[in-house]
CSV table of C-alpha atoms in Angstrom, one decimal:
chain,number,residue,atom,x,y,z
A,1269,ALA,CA,14.9,4.9,-7.6
A,1270,GLN,CA,12.8,1.8,-7.2
A,1271,SER,CA,9.7,1.2,-9.3
A,1272,VAL,CA,7.0,-1.4,-9.9
A,1273,ALA,CA,5.1,-2.3,-13.0
A,1274,GLN,CA,1.9,-4.3,-13.1
A,1275,PRO,CA,1.3,-4.6,-16.8
A,1276,GLU,CA,-2.3,-5.7,-16.7
A,1277,ASP,CA,-5.0,-3.4,-15.4
A,1278,GLN,CA,-7.5,-6.3,-15.3
A,1279,VAL,CA,-7.3,-10.1,-15.2
A,1280,LYS,CA,-10.3,-12.4,-15.7
A,1281,VAL,CA,-10.2,-16.1,-14.9
A,1282,ALA,CA,-12.8,-18.8,-14.5
A,1283,GLU,CA,-13.4,-20.3,-11.1
A,1284,GLY,CA,-11.2,-23.3,-10.6
A,1285,ASN,CA,-8.6,-22.3,-13.1
A,1286,PRO,CA,-5.1,-21.2,-12.1
A,1287,LEU,CA,-4.5,-17.5,-11.9
A,1288,THR,CA,-1.4,-15.3,-12.4
A,1289,VAL,CA,-1.1,-11.6,-11.6
A,1290,LYS,CA,2.1,-10.2,-13.1
A,1291,CYS,CA,4.6,-7.8,-11.4
A,1292,THR,CA,8.0,-6.6,-12.5
A,1293,TYR,CA,10.3,-4.3,-10.5
A,1294,SER,CA,13.4,-2.1,-10.7
A,1295,VAL,CA,15.6,-1.5,-7.7
A,1296,SER,CA,19.2,-1.0,-6.8
A,1297,GLY,CA,20.6,-4.1,-5.1
A,1298,ASN,CA,18.5,-6.8,-3.7
A,1299,PRO,CA,14.7,-6.2,-3.7
A,1300,TYR,CA,12.3,-6.7,-0.9
A,1301,LEU,CA,8.9,-7.6,-2.5
A,1302,PHE,CA,5.4,-7.6,-1.3
A,1303,TRP,CA,1.9,-8.4,-2.5
A,1304,TYR,CA,-1.2,-6.8,-1.0
A,1305,VAL,CA,-4.9,-7.3,-1.7
A,1306,GLN,CA,-7.7,-4.8,-1.4
A,1307,TYR,CA,-11.4,-5.8,-1.2
A,1308,PRO,CA,-14.1,-3.1,-2.0
A,1309,ASN,CA,-14.2,-0.2,0.5
A,1310,ARG,CA,-11.4,-1.7,2.6
A,1311,GLY,CA,-7.8,-1.0,3.3
A,1312,LEU,CA,-5.0,-3.1,1.9
A,1313,GLN,CA,-4.2,-6.5,3.4
A,1314,PHE,CA,-0.8,-8.2,3.4
A,1315,LEU,CA,-0.6,-11.4,1.4
A,1316,LEU,CA,3.0,-12.4,1.2
A,1317,LYS,CA,6.6,-11.1,0.9
A,1318,TYR,CA,10.0,-12.1,-0.5
A,1319,ILE,CA,13.0,-11.0,1.5
A,1320,THR,CA,15.5,-13.8,0.8
A,1321,GLY,CA,15.7,-17.6,0.4
A,1322,ASP,CA,13.4,-19.7,-1.7
A,1323,ASN,CA,12.2,-18.2,-4.9
A,1324,LEU,CA,8.7,-19.6,-4.3
A,1325,VAL,CA,6.9,-17.8,-1.4
A,1326,LYS,CA,3.7,-19.0,0.1
A,1327,GLY,CA,1.2,-16.6,1.6
A,1328,SER,CA,-2.3,-16.2,2.9
A,1329,TYR,CA,-5.5,-17.7,1.3
A,1330,GLY,CA,-3.6,-20.2,-0.9
A,1331,PHE,CA,-1.6,-17.6,-2.8
A,1332,GLU,CA,2.0,-17.9,-3.7
A,1333,ALA,CA,4.5,-15.8,-5.6
A,1334,GLU,CA,7.6,-16.7,-7.6
A,1335,PHE,CA,10.7,-14.5,-7.5
A,1336,ASN,CA,12.7,-14.5,-10.7
A,1337,LYS,CA,15.9,-12.4,-10.3
A,1338,SER,CA,16.9,-12.6,-14.0
A,1339,GLN,CA,13.6,-11.4,-15.2
A,1340,THR,CA,13.1,-9.0,-12.3
A,1341,SER,CA,9.6,-10.4,-11.7
A,1342,PHE,CA,7.5,-11.4,-8.8
A,1343,HIS,CA,4.3,-12.9,-10.2
A,1344,LEU,CA,1.4,-13.8,-7.9
A,1345,LYS,CA,-0.2,-17.2,-8.5
A,1346,LYS,CA,-2.9,-19.5,-7.2
A,1347,PRO,CA,-3.6,-23.0,-8.5
A,1348,SER,CA,-7.4,-22.8,-8.3
A,1349,ALA,CA,-9.2,-19.4,-8.3
A,1350,LEU,CA,-12.2,-18.7,-6.2
A,1351,VAL,CA,-14.9,-16.1,-6.8
A,1352,SER,CA,-14.0,-14.6,-3.4
A,1353,ASP,CA,-10.5,-13.9,-4.8
A,1354,SER,CA,-12.0,-11.1,-6.9
A,1355,ALA,CA,-10.3,-7.9,-5.7
A,1356,LEU,CA,-7.6,-5.4,-6.4
A,1357,TYR,CA,-4.0,-6.7,-6.1
A,1358,PHE,CA,-1.0,-4.5,-5.5
A,1359,CYS,CA,2.7,-5.4,-5.9
A,1360,ALA,CA,5.2,-3.3,-3.8
A,1361,VAL,CA,9.0,-3.1,-3.5
A,1362,ARG,CA,11.6,-1.4,-1.5
A,1363,ASP,CA,15.4,-1.5,-1.8
A,1364,TYR,CA,18.2,-2.0,0.6
A,1365,ARG,CA,18.1,1.6,1.8
A,1366,ASN,CA,15.1,1.2,4.0
A,1367,THR,CA,13.0,3.6,1.9
A,1368,PRO,CA,9.2,3.4,2.0
A,1369,LEU,CA,7.4,0.9,-0.1
A,1370,VAL,CA,6.7,1.8,-3.7
A,1371,PHE,CA,3.4,0.4,-5.0
A,1372,GLY,CA,2.3,-0.6,-8.5
A,1373,LYS,CA,-0.9,0.7,-10.0
A,1374,GLY,CA,-2.8,-2.4,-9.1
A,1375,THR,CA,-4.5,-5.2,-11.1
A,1376,ARG,CA,-8.1,-5.9,-10.8
A,1377,LEU,CA,-8.8,-9.7,-10.6
A,1378,SER,CA,-12.2,-10.9,-11.6
A,1379,VAL,CA,-13.0,-14.6,-11.0
A,1380,ILE,CA,-16.1,-15.7,-12.9
A,1381,ALA,CA,-18.3,-18.5,-11.7
B,1028,ASN,CA,-9.1,-5.0,17.7
B,1029,ALA,CA,-5.5,-4.0,17.2
B,1030,GLY,CA,-4.7,-2.1,14.1
B,1031,VAL,CA,-4.7,1.3,12.4
B,1032,THR,CA,-7.7,3.6,12.9
B,1033,GLN,CA,-8.5,6.4,10.5
B,1034,THR,CA,-11.1,9.2,11.0
B,1035,PRO,CA,-13.3,10.3,9.4
B,1036,LYS,CA,-14.3,7.6,6.9
B,1037,PHE,CA,-15.9,10.0,4.6
B,1038,GLN,CA,-15.7,13.8,4.1
B,1039,VAL,CA,-16.9,16.4,1.6
B,1040,LEU,CA,-15.1,19.7,1.6
B,1041,LYS,CA,-15.5,22.9,-0.4
B,1042,THR,CA,-12.6,24.3,-2.3
B,1043,GLY,CA,-10.4,26.3,0.1
B,1044,GLN,CA,-11.6,24.6,3.3
B,1045,SER,CA,-9.1,23.0,5.6
B,1046,MET,CA,-9.3,19.7,7.5
B,1047,THR,CA,-7.2,17.2,9.3
B,1048,LEU,CA,-7.3,13.5,8.7
B,1049,GLN,CA,-6.5,11.5,11.9
B,1050,CYS,CA,-4.6,8.2,12.2
B,1051,ALA,CA,-3.8,6.2,15.2
B,1052,GLN,CA,-2.2,2.8,15.7
B,1053,ASP,CA,-2.1,0.6,18.8
B,1054,MET,CA,0.6,-1.9,17.7
B,1055,ASN,CA,3.5,0.1,19.1
B,1056,HIS,CA,4.9,0.6,15.6
B,1057,ASN,CA,7.7,3.1,15.0
B,1058,SER,CA,7.0,4.0,11.4
B,1059,MET,CA,3.8,5.6,9.9
B,1060,TYR,CA,2.8,6.6,6.4
B,1061,TRP,CA,0.2,8.5,4.4
B,1062,TYR,CA,-0.7,7.3,0.9
B,1063,ARG,CA,-3.4,8.5,-1.5
B,1064,GLN,CA,-5.1,6.1,-3.9
B,1065,ASP,CA,-6.5,7.4,-7.2
B,1066,PRO,CA,-7.9,5.3,-10.1
B,1067,GLY,CA,-5.2,4.1,-12.4
B,1068,MET,CA,-2.5,5.6,-10.2
B,1069,GLY,CA,-2.1,3.0,-7.5
B,1070,LEU,CA,-0.9,4.2,-4.1
B,1071,ARG,CA,1.3,7.2,-3.9
B,1072,LEU,CA,3.2,8.2,-0.8
B,1073,ILE,CA,2.4,11.7,0.6
B,1074,TYR,CA,4.5,11.8,3.8
B,1075,TYR,CA,6.0,9.4,6.2
B,1076,SER,CA,7.5,9.3,9.7
B,1077,ALA,CA,10.2,6.8,10.3
B,1078,SER,CA,10.1,7.3,14.0
B,1079,GLU,CA,8.5,9.6,16.6
B,1080,GLY,CA,9.7,13.2,16.0
B,1081,THR,CA,10.7,12.8,12.4
B,1082,THR,CA,8.7,13.3,9.1
B,1083,ASP,CA,9.8,13.2,5.5
B,1084,LYS,CA,8.2,14.0,2.2
B,1085,GLY,CA,7.1,11.4,-0.2
B,1086,GLU,CA,6.2,11.4,-3.9
B,1087,VAL,CA,3.3,13.9,-3.7
B,1088,PRO,CA,3.6,16.2,-0.7
B,1089,ASN,CA,2.4,19.5,-2.2
B,1090,GLY,CA,-0.7,20.8,-0.5
B,1091,TYR,CA,-0.3,18.7,2.6
B,1092,ASN,CA,1.3,18.9,6.0
B,1093,VAL,CA,1.7,16.2,8.7
B,1094,SER,CA,2.3,16.0,12.4
B,1095,ARG,CA,3.6,13.0,14.3
B,1096,LEU,CA,1.9,13.9,17.5
B,1097,ASN,CA,3.3,10.9,19.5
B,1098,LYS,CA,4.2,7.3,18.7
B,1099,ARG,CA,0.6,6.3,18.2
B,1100,GLU,CA,-0.7,9.2,16.1
B,1101,PHE,CA,0.1,10.7,12.7
B,1102,SER,CA,-2.2,13.3,11.2
B,1103,LEU,CA,-2.5,14.7,7.7
B,1104,ARG,CA,-3.6,18.3,7.2
B,1105,LEU,CA,-5.0,19.9,4.1
B,1106,GLU,CA,-4.7,23.7,4.6
B,1107,SER,CA,-6.7,24.8,1.5
B,1108,ALA,CA,-8.4,21.9,-0.2
B,1109,ALA,CA,-8.4,21.7,-4.0
B,1110,PRO,CA,-10.5,19.4,-6.3
B,1111,SER,CA,-7.2,17.6,-7.2
B,1112,GLN,CA,-7.1,16.4,-3.7
B,1113,THR,CA,-10.2,14.3,-4.1
B,1114,SER,CA,-9.0,10.8,-3.3
B,1115,VAL,CA,-9.0,8.0,-0.9
B,1116,TYR,CA,-6.4,8.4,1.8
B,1117,PHE,CA,-4.7,5.5,3.6
B,1118,CYS,CA,-2.6,5.6,6.7
B,1119,ALA,CA,-0.3,2.7,7.4
B,1120,SER,CA,2.2,1.7,10.0
B,1121,SER,CA,5.1,-0.8,10.3
B,1122,GLU,CA,7.3,-2.0,13.1
B,1123,GLU,CA,10.4,-0.4,11.7
B,1124,GLN,CA,11.4,1.5,8.7
B,1125,GLY,CA,13.1,-1.7,7.8
B,1126,ARG,CA,13.5,-3.9,4.8
B,1127,SER,CA,11.6,-7.0,5.9
B,1128,TYR,CA,8.6,-5.4,7.5
B,1129,GLY,CA,5.3,-5.0,5.7
B,1130,TYR,CA,2.6,-2.5,6.5
B,1131,THR,CA,-0.7,-2.6,8.3
B,1132,PHE,CA,-3.2,-0.3,6.7
B,1133,GLY,CA,-6.2,1.6,8.0
B,1134,SER,CA,-9.6,1.3,6.2
B,1135,GLY,CA,-9.2,4.7,4.5
B,1136,THR,CA,-10.8,8.1,4.3
B,1137,ARG,CA,-12.7,9.0,1.2
B,1138,LEU,CA,-12.4,12.7,0.6
B,1139,THR,CA,-14.3,14.7,-2.0
B,1140,VAL,CA,-13.5,18.3,-2.7
B,1141,VAL,CA,-16.1,20.2,-4.6
């Protein structure tokens, strides 16, 4: 069965600094990987996905993610953090069998001015 | 605006009461899902419907039932609410139960069982 780990419950960065939110996964076969963001009292919003192709995926709001097959990781990155990026971030994965997405526990990002 | 609509947004129930959470999408999506979100637990799948007329259990189905009323609507029913069902419930939809498709989420229902 597929699974996702987000090893950090919380990440704090200063505004203007680069940010990384970590995600590792376990699936059978090739993974299909997603990042979602949740702002307070809102539903989840899609940020980006990796299906195949380039290991560096670009998404919404200046975010990007790097797929690393050997390390089974899909870390979310942004070169320069904004205070408005403060939110809860979820990594999700599904495998080749078209099963529903499995989500990680989430990482709360706090960007400090 | 196109999207996924959940009702109600907030609800307080007494232990043993029943209720139905409603979800409707207007994007002509085939697949619909119910997740619950609890602190430190992330999102856990309750039930899903890959297409109209089909439903399947997810990770945490006990205490819940679902109905895929038509292509647009997917409801979640709590027959006898328990405090352990206090949570935020999210409905989501996707074009296909397919590998490359992400989900569109509703804004959630915050349920408290006392």
